[in-house]
mmCIF file of C-alpha atoms in Angstrom:
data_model
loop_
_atom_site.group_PDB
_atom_site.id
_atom_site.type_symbol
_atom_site.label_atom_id
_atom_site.label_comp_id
_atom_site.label_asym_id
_atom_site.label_seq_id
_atom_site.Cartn_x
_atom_site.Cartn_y
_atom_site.Cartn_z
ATOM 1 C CA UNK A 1162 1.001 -35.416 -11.737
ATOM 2 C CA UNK A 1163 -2.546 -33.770 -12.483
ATOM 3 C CA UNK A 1164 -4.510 -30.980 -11.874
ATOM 4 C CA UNK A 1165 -7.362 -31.370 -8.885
ATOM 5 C CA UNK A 1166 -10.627 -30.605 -9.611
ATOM 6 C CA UNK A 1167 -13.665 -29.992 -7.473
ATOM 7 C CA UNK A 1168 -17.295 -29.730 -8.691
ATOM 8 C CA UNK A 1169 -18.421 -28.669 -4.732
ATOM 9 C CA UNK A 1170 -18.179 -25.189 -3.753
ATOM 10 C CA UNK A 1171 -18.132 -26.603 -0.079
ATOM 11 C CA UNK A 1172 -15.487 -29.011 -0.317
ATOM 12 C CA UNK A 1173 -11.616 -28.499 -0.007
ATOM 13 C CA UNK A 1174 -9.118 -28.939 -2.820
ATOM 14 C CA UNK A 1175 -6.599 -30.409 -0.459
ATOM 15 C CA UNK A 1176 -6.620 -30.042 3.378
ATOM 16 C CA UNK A 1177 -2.771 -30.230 5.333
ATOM 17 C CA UNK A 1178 -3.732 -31.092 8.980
ATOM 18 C CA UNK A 1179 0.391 -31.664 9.738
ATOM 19 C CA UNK A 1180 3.162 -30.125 10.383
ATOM 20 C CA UNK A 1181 6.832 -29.722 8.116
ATOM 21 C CA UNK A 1182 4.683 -30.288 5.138
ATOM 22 C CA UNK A 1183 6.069 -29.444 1.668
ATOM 23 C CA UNK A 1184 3.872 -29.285 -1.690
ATOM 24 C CA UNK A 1185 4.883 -28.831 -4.751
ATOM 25 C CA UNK A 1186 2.699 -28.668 -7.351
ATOM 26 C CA UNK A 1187 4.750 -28.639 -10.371
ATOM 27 C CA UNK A 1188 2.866 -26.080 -12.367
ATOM 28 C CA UNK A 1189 -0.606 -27.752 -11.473
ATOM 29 C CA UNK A 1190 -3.519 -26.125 -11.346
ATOM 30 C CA UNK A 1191 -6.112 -27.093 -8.095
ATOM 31 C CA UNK A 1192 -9.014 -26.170 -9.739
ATOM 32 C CA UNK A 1193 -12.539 -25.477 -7.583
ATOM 33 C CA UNK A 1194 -16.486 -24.542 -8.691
ATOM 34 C CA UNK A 1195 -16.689 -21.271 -8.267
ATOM 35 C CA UNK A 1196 -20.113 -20.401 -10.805
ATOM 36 C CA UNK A 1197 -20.094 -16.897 -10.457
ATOM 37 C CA UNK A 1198 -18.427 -14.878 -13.313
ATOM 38 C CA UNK A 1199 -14.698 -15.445 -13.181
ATOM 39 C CA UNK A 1200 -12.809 -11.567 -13.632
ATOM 40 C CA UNK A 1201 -15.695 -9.728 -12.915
ATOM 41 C CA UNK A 1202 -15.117 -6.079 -11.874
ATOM 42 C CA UNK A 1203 -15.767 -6.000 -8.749
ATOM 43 C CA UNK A 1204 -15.434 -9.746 -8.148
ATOM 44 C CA UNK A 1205 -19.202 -11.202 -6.682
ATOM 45 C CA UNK A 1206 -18.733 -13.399 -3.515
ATOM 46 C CA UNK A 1207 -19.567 -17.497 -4.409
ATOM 47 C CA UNK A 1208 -21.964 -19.389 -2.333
ATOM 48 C CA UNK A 1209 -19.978 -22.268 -0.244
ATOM 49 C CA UNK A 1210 -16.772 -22.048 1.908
ATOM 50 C CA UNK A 1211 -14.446 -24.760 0.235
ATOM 51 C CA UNK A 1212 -10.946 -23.618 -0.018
ATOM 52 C CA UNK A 1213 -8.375 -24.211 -2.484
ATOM 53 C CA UNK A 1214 -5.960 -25.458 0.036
ATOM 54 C CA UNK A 1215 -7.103 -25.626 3.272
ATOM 55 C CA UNK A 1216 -4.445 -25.814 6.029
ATOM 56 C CA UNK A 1217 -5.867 -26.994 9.540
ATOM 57 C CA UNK A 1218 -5.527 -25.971 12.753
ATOM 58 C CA UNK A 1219 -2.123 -24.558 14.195
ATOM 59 C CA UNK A 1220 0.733 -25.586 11.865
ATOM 60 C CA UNK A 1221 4.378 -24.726 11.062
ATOM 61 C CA UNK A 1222 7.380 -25.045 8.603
ATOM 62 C CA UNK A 1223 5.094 -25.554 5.719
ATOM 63 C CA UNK A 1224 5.860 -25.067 1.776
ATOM 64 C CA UNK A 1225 3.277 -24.419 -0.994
ATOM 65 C CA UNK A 1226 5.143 -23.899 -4.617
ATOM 66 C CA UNK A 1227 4.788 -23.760 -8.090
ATOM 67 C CA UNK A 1228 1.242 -24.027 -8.910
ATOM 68 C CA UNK A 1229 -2.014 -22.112 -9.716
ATOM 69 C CA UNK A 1230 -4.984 -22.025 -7.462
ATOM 70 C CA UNK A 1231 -7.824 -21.351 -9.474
ATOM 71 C CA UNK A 1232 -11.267 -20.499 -8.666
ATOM 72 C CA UNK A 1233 -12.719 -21.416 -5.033
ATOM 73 C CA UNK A 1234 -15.633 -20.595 -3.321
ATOM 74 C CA UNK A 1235 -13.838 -19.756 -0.012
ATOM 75 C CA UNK A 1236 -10.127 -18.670 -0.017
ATOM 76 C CA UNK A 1237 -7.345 -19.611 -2.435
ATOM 77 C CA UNK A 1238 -5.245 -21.154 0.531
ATOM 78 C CA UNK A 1239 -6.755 -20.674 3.644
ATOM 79 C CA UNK A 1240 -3.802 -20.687 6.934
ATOM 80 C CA UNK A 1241 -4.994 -18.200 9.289
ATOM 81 C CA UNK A 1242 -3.556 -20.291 11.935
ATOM 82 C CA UNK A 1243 -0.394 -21.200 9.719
ATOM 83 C CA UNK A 1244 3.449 -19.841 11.082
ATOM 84 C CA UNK A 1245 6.990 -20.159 9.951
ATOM 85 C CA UNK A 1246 6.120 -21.219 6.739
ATOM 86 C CA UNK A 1247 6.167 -20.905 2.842
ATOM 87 C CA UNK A 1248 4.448 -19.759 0.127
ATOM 88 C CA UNK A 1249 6.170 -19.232 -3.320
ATOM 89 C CA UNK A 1250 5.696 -18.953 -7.088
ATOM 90 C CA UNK A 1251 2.300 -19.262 -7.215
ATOM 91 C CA UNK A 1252 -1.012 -17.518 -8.865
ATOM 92 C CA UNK A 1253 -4.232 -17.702 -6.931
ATOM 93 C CA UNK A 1254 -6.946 -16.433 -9.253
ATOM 94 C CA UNK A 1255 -11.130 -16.005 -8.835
ATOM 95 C CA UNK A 1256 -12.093 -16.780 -5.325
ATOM 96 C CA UNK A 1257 -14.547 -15.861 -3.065
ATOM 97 C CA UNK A 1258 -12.664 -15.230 0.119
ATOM 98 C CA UNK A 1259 -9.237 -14.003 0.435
ATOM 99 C CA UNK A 1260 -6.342 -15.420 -1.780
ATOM 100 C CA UNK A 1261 -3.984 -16.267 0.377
ATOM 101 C CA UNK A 1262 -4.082 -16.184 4.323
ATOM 102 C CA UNK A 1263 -1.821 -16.648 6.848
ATOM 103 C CA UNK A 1264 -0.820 -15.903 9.659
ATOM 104 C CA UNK A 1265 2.998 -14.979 11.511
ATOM 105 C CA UNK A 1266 6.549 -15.588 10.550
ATOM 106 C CA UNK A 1267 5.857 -16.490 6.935
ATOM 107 C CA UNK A 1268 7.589 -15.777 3.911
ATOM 108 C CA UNK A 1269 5.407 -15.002 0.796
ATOM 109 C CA UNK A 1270 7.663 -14.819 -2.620
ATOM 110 C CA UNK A 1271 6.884 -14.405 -6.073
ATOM 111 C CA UNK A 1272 3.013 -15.060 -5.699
ATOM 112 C CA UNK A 1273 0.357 -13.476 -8.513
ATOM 113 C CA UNK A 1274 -3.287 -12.707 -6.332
ATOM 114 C CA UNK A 1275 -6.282 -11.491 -8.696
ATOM 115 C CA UNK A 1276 -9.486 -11.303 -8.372
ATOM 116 C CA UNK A 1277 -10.682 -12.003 -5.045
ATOM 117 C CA UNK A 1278 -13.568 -10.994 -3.330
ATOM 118 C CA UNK A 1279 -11.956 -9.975 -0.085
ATOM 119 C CA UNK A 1280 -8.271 -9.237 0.093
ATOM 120 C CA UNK A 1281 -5.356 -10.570 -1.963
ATOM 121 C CA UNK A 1282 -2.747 -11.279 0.513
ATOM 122 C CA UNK A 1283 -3.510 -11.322 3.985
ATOM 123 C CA UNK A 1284 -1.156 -11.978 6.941
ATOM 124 C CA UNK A 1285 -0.524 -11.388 10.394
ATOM 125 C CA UNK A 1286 2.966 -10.281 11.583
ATOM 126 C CA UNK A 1287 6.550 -11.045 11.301
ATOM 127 C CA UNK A 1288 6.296 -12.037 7.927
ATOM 128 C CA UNK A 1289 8.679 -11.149 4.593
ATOM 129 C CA UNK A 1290 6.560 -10.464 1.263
ATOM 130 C CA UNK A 1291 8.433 -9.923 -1.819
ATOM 131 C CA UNK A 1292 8.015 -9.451 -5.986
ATOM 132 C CA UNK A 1293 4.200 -10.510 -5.356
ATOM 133 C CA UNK A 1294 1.864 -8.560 -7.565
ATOM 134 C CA UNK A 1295 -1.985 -8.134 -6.267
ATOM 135 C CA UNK A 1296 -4.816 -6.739 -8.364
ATOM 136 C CA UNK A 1297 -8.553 -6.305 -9.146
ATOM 137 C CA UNK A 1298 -9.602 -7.845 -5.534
ATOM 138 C CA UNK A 1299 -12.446 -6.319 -3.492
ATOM 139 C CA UNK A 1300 -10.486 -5.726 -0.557
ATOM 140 C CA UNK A 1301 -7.284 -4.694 -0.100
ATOM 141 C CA UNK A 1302 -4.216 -5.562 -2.531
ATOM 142 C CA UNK A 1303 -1.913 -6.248 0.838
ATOM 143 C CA UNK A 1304 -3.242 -6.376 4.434
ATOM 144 C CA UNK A 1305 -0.717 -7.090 6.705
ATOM 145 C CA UNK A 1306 -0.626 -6.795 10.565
ATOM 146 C CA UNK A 1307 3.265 -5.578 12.636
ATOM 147 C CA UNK A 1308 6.958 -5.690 11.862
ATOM 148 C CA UNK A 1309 6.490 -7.154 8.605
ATOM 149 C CA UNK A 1310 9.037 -6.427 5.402
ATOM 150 C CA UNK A 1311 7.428 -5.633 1.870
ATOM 151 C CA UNK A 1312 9.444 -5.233 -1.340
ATOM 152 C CA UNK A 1313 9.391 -5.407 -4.924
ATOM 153 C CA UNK A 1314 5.362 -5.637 -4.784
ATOM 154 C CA UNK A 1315 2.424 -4.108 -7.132
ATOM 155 C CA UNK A 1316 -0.433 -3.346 -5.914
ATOM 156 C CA UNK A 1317 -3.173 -2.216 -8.980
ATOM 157 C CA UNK A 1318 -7.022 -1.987 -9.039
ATOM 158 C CA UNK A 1319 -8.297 -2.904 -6.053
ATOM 159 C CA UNK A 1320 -11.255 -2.090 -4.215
ATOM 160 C CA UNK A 1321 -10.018 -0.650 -1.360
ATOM 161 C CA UNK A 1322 -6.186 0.235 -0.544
ATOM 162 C CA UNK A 1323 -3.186 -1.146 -2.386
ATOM 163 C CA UNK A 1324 -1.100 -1.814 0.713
ATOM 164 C CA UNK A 1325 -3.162 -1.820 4.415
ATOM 165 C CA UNK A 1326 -0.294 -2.196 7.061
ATOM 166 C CA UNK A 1327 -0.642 -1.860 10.740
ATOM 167 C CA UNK A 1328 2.363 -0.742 12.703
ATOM 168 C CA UNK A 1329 6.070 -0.919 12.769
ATOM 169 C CA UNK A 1330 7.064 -2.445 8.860
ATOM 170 C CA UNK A 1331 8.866 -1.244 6.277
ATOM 171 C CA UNK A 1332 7.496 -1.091 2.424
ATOM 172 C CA UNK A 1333 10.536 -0.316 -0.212
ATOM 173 C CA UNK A 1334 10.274 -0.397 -3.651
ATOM 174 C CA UNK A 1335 6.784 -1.046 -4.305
ATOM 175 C CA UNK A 1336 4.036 0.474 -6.186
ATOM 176 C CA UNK A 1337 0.502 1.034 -5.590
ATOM 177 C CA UNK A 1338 -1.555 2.373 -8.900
ATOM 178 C CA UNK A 1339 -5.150 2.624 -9.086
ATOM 179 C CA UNK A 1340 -6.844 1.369 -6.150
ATOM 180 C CA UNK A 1341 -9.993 2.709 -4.952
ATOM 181 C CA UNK A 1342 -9.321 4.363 -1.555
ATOM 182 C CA UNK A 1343 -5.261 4.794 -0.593
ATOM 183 C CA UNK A 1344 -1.844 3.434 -2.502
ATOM 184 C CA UNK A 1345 -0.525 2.825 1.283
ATOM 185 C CA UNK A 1346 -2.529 3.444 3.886
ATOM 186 C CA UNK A 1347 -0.198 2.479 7.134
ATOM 187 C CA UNK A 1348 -0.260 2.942 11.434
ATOM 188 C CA UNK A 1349 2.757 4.164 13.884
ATOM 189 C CA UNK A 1350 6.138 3.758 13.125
ATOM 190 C CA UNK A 1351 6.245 2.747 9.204
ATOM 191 C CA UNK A 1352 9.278 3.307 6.971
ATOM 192 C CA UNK A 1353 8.522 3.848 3.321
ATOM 193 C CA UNK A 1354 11.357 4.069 0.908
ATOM 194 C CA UNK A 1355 11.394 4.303 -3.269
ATOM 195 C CA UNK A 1356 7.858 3.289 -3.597
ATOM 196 C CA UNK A 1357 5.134 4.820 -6.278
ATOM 197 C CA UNK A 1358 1.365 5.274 -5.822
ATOM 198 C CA UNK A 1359 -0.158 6.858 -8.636
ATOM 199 C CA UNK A 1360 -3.840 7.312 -9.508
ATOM 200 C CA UNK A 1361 -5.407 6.299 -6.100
ATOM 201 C CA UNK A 1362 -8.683 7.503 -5.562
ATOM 202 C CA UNK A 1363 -7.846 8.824 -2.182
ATOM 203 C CA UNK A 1364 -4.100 9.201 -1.135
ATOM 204 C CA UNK A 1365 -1.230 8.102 -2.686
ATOM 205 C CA UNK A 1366 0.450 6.855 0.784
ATOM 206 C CA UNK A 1367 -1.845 8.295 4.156
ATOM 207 C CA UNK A 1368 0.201 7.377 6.839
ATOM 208 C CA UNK A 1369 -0.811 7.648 10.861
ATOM 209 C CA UNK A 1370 2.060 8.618 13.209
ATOM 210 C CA UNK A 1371 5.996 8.178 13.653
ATOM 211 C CA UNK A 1372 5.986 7.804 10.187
ATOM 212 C CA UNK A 1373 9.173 8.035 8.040
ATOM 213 C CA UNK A 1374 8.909 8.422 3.697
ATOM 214 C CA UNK A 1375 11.911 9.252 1.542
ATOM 215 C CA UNK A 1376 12.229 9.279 -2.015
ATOM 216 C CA UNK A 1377 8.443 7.820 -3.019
ATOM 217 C CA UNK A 1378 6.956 9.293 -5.609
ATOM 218 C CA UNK A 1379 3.277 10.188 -5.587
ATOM 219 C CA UNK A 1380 1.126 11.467 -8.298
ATOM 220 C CA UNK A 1381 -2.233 11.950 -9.571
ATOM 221 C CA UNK A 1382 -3.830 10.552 -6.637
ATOM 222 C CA UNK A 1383 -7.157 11.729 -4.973
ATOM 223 C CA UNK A 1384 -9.990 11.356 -7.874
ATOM 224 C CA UNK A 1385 -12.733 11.482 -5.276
ATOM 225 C CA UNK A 1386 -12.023 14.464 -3.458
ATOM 226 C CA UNK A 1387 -15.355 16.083 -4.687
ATOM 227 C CA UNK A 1388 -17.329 12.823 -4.255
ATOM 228 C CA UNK A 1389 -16.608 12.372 -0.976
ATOM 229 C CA UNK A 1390 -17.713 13.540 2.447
ATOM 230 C CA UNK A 1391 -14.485 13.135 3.979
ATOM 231 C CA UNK A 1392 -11.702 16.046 4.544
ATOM 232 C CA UNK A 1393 -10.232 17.243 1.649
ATOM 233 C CA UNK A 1394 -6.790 17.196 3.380
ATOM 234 C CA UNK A 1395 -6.976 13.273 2.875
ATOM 235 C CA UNK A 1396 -6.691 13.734 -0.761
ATOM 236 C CA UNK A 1397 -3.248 14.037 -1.375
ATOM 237 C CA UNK A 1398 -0.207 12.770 -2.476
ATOM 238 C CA UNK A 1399 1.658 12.113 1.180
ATOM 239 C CA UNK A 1400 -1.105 12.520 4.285
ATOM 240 C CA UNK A 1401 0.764 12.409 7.965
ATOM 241 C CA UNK A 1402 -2.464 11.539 10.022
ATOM 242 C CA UNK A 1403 -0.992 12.287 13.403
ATOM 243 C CA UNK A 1404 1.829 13.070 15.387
ATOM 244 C CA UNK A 1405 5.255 12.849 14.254
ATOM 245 C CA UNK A 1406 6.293 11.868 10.678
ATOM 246 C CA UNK A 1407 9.638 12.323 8.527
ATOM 247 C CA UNK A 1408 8.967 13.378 5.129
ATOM 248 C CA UNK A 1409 12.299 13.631 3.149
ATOM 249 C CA UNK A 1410 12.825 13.786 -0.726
ATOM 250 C CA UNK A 1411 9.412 13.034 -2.547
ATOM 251 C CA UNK A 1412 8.160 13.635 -5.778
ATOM 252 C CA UNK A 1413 4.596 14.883 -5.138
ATOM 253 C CA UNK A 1414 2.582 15.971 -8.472
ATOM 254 C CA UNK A 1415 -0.951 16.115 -9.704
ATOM 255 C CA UNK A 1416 -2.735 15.504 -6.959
ATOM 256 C CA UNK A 1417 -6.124 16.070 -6.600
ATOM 257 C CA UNK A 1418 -6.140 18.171 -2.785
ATOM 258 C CA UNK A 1419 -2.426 18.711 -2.100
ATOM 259 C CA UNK A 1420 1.099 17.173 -2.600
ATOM 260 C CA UNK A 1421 1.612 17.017 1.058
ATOM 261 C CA UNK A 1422 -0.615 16.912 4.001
ATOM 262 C CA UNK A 1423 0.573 17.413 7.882
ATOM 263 C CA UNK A 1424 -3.225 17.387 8.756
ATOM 264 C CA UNK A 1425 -3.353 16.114 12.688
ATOM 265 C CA UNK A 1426 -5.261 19.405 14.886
ATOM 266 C CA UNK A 1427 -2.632 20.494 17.464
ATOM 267 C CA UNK A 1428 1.334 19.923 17.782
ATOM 268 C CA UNK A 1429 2.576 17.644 15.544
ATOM 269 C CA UNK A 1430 6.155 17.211 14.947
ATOM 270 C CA UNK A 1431 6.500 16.768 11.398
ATOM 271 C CA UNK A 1432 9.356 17.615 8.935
ATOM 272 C CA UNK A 1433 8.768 18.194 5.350
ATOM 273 C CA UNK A 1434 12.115 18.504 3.863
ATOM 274 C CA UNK A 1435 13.232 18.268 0.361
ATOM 275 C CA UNK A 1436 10.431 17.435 -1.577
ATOM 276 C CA UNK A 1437 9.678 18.457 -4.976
ATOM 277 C CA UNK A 1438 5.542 19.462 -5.083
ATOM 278 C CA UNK A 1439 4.794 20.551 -8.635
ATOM 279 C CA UNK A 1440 1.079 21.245 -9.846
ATOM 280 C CA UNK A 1441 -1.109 19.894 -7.554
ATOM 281 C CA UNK A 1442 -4.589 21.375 -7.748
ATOM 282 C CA UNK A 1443 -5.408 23.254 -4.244
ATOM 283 C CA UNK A 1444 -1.694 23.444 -2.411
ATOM 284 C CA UNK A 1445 1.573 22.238 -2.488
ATOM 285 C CA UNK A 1446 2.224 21.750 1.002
ATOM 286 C CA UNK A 1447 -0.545 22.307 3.694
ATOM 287 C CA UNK A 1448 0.530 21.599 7.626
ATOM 288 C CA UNK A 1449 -2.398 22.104 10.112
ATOM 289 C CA UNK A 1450 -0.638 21.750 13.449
ATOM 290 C CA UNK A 1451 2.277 23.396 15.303
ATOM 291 C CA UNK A 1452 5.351 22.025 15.718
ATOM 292 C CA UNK A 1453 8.272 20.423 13.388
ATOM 293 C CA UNK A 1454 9.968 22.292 10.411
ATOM 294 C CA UNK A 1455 9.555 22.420 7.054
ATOM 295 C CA UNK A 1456 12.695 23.003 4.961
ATOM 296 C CA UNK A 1457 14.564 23.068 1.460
ATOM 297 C CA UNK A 1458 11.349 22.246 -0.556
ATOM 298 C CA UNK A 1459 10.500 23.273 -4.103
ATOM 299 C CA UNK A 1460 6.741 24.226 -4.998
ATOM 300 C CA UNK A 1461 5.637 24.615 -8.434
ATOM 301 C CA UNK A 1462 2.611 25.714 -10.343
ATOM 302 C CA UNK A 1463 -0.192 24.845 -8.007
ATOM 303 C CA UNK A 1464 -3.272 25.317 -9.778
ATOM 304 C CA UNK A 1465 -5.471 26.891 -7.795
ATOM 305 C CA UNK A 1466 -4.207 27.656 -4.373
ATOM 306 C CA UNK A 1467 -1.195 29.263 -2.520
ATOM 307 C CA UNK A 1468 2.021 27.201 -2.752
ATOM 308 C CA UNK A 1469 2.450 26.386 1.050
ATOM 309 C CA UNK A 1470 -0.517 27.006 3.502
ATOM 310 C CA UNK A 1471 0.582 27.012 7.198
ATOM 311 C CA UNK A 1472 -2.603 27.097 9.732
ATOM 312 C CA UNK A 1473 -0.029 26.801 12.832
ATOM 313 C CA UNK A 1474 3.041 27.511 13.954
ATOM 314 C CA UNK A 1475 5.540 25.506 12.356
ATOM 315 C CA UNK A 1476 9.047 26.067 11.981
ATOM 316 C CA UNK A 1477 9.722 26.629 8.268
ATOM 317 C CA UNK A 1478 12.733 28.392 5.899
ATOM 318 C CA UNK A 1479 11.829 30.981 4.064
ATOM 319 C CA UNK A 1480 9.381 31.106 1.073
ATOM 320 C CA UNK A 1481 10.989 32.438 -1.736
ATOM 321 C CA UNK A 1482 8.907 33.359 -4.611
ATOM 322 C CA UNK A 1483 11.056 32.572 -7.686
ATOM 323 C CA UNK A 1484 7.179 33.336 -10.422
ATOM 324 C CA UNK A 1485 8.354 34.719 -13.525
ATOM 325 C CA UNK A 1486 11.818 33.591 -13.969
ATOM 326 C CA UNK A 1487 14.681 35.760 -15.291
ATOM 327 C CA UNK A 1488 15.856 36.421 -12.254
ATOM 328 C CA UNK A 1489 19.023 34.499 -10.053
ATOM 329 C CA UNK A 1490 18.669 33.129 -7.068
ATOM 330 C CA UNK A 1491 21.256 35.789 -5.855
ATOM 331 C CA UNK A 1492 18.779 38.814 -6.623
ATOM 332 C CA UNK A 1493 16.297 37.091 -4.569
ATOM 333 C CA UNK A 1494 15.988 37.755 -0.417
ATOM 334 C CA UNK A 1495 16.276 34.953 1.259
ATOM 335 C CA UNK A 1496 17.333 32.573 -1.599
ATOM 336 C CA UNK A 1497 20.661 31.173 -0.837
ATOM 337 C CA UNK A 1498 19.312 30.639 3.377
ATOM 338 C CA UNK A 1499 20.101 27.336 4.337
ATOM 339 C CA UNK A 1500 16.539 26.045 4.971
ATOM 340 C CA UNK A 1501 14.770 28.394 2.135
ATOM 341 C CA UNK A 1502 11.855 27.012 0.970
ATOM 342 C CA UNK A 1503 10.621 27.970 -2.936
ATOM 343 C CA UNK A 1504 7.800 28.462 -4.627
ATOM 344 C CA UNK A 1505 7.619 29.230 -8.795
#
């Protein structure tokens, strides 16, 4: 019926060594020591290694609610080792480790994670994360592991990506705005669906292989294509790294390389289809490889480059240049082909 308090940076908040455990904090705060300057940007790491809540050893079926974990000079709630568990309605604020850790099977819901000096919200696999917001960390917003479920989440200012997924998960409905490398930055076999990344510093969502992204939005993203030493075909709004990837019905604009990269060397079986690419800087939609199609897409005033750029042999509809207006799409060749491809 109090907050906790700690004046030792190396000293736990409260430690769970037990299974089927269920906290509640009822709007508590567990407050810890942590001296160095709360909100700084970046956040500084604290001397010490106390946790907020520290959960020990191998444990399942436990439930952390309704409080605010403030402040430590390890992680907010350390459970690395923690599975089949719960973790909702919480902020976790200032700390010098991660904010909240766990490991597989979880379920993370409605959880606030700011300011940490490594990630915000870091688990394992198998787990469900929804309507949690993570921001201004060093790390990465998200970093999850396989087969995990993300939705409803916001991902803004952090140090390195907004959402760092392994393989085999699906992200829907989430945005990433802001953060200093990639929006979503995810392995093999991801499905991305209604999600926004806007102003990233690298990509908006740079995905690896097997990869399928419909109706995302992605704009504005890439700010240090001339600072870095990196390809510029990582700067762009949608980056397929490798291999196969299913790119259906985006809204790619602004960006600082390209709306759409297919940059793997080699054959890659990629389809581009559907997308709307208007005014990115160097080309709408670049593809590297051979192999795949690209199809039914709309290109529009790239700023200083061709609309499409195709370095292999890719299957791809016709380009019809529609510049100038004026004229209908029946007095142009090629226009009314199923898989025609324009560029204004």
């Amino acid at each position: 019926t109090k907050n906790v308090l700690s004046a030792q940076t190396d000293a736990f908040g409260i430690v769970i060594d037990a299974d089927n455990v269920s906290l509640d904090l009822n709007g508590y705060t567990i407050l810890g020591d942590r001296t160095t300057n709360p909100f700084s940007l970046p956040p500084t790491q604290a001397g010490g290694t106390g946790d907020g809540i520290h959960i020990e050893g191998i444990r399942n079926h436990i439930t952390i609610k309704n409080g605010i974990i403030d402040s430590w000079a390890g992680s907010g709630i350390s459970g690395s080792s923690t599975n089949r568990s719960s973790f909702y309605d919480l902020r976790i604020r200032n700390h010098g480790g991660n904010g909240l850790e766990v490991d597989d099977f979880n379920v993370i819901l409605r959880c606030g994670v700011y300011y940490c000096y490594l990630d915000g919200i870091d688990a394992a696999d198998n787990c469900i994360v929804v309507q949690c917001i993570s921001s201004n960390n060093t790390g990465n917003g998200f970093d999850l592991s396989l087969y995990n479920h993300i939705s409803d989440c916001t991902a803004g200012r952090n140090g390195a990506d907004g959402f760092n997924i392994s393989n085999q998960s699906t992200i829907v409905n989430c945005t990433a705005i802001s953060n200093q490398s990639s929006g979503v930055d995810a392995g093999i076999g991801i499905m991305v669906k209604d999600c926004i990344a806007n102003d990233n510093a690298r990509s908006g969502f740079d995905l690896f292989s097997d990869a399928y992204i419909s109706d995302c939005t992605a704009s504005f993203n890439g700010s240090e294509l001339f600072s870095s030493s990196l390809d510029s075909s990582l700067f762009a709004g949608i980056v397929i790294a490798s291999n196969s990837g299913y790119v259906f019905n985006n809204r790619c604009v602004g960006n600082e390389y390209a709306g759409i990269s297919a940059r793997a060397v080699g054959n890659q079986d990629v389809k581009i289809i559907g997308n709307m690419v208007v005014q990115n800087e160097f080309v709408g939609i670049f593809v590297k490889n051979s192999g795949g199609l690209v199809a039914q897409n709309y290109v529009a005033g790239t700023v200083n480059g061709p609309g499409y750029d195709f370095r292999g042999t890719i299957a791809h509809g016709p380009i019809v240049e529609v510049r100038g207006g004026g004229v209908g799409l029946s007095g142009l060749p090629n226009a009314v082909h199923p898989f025609a491809n324009f560029n204004n």
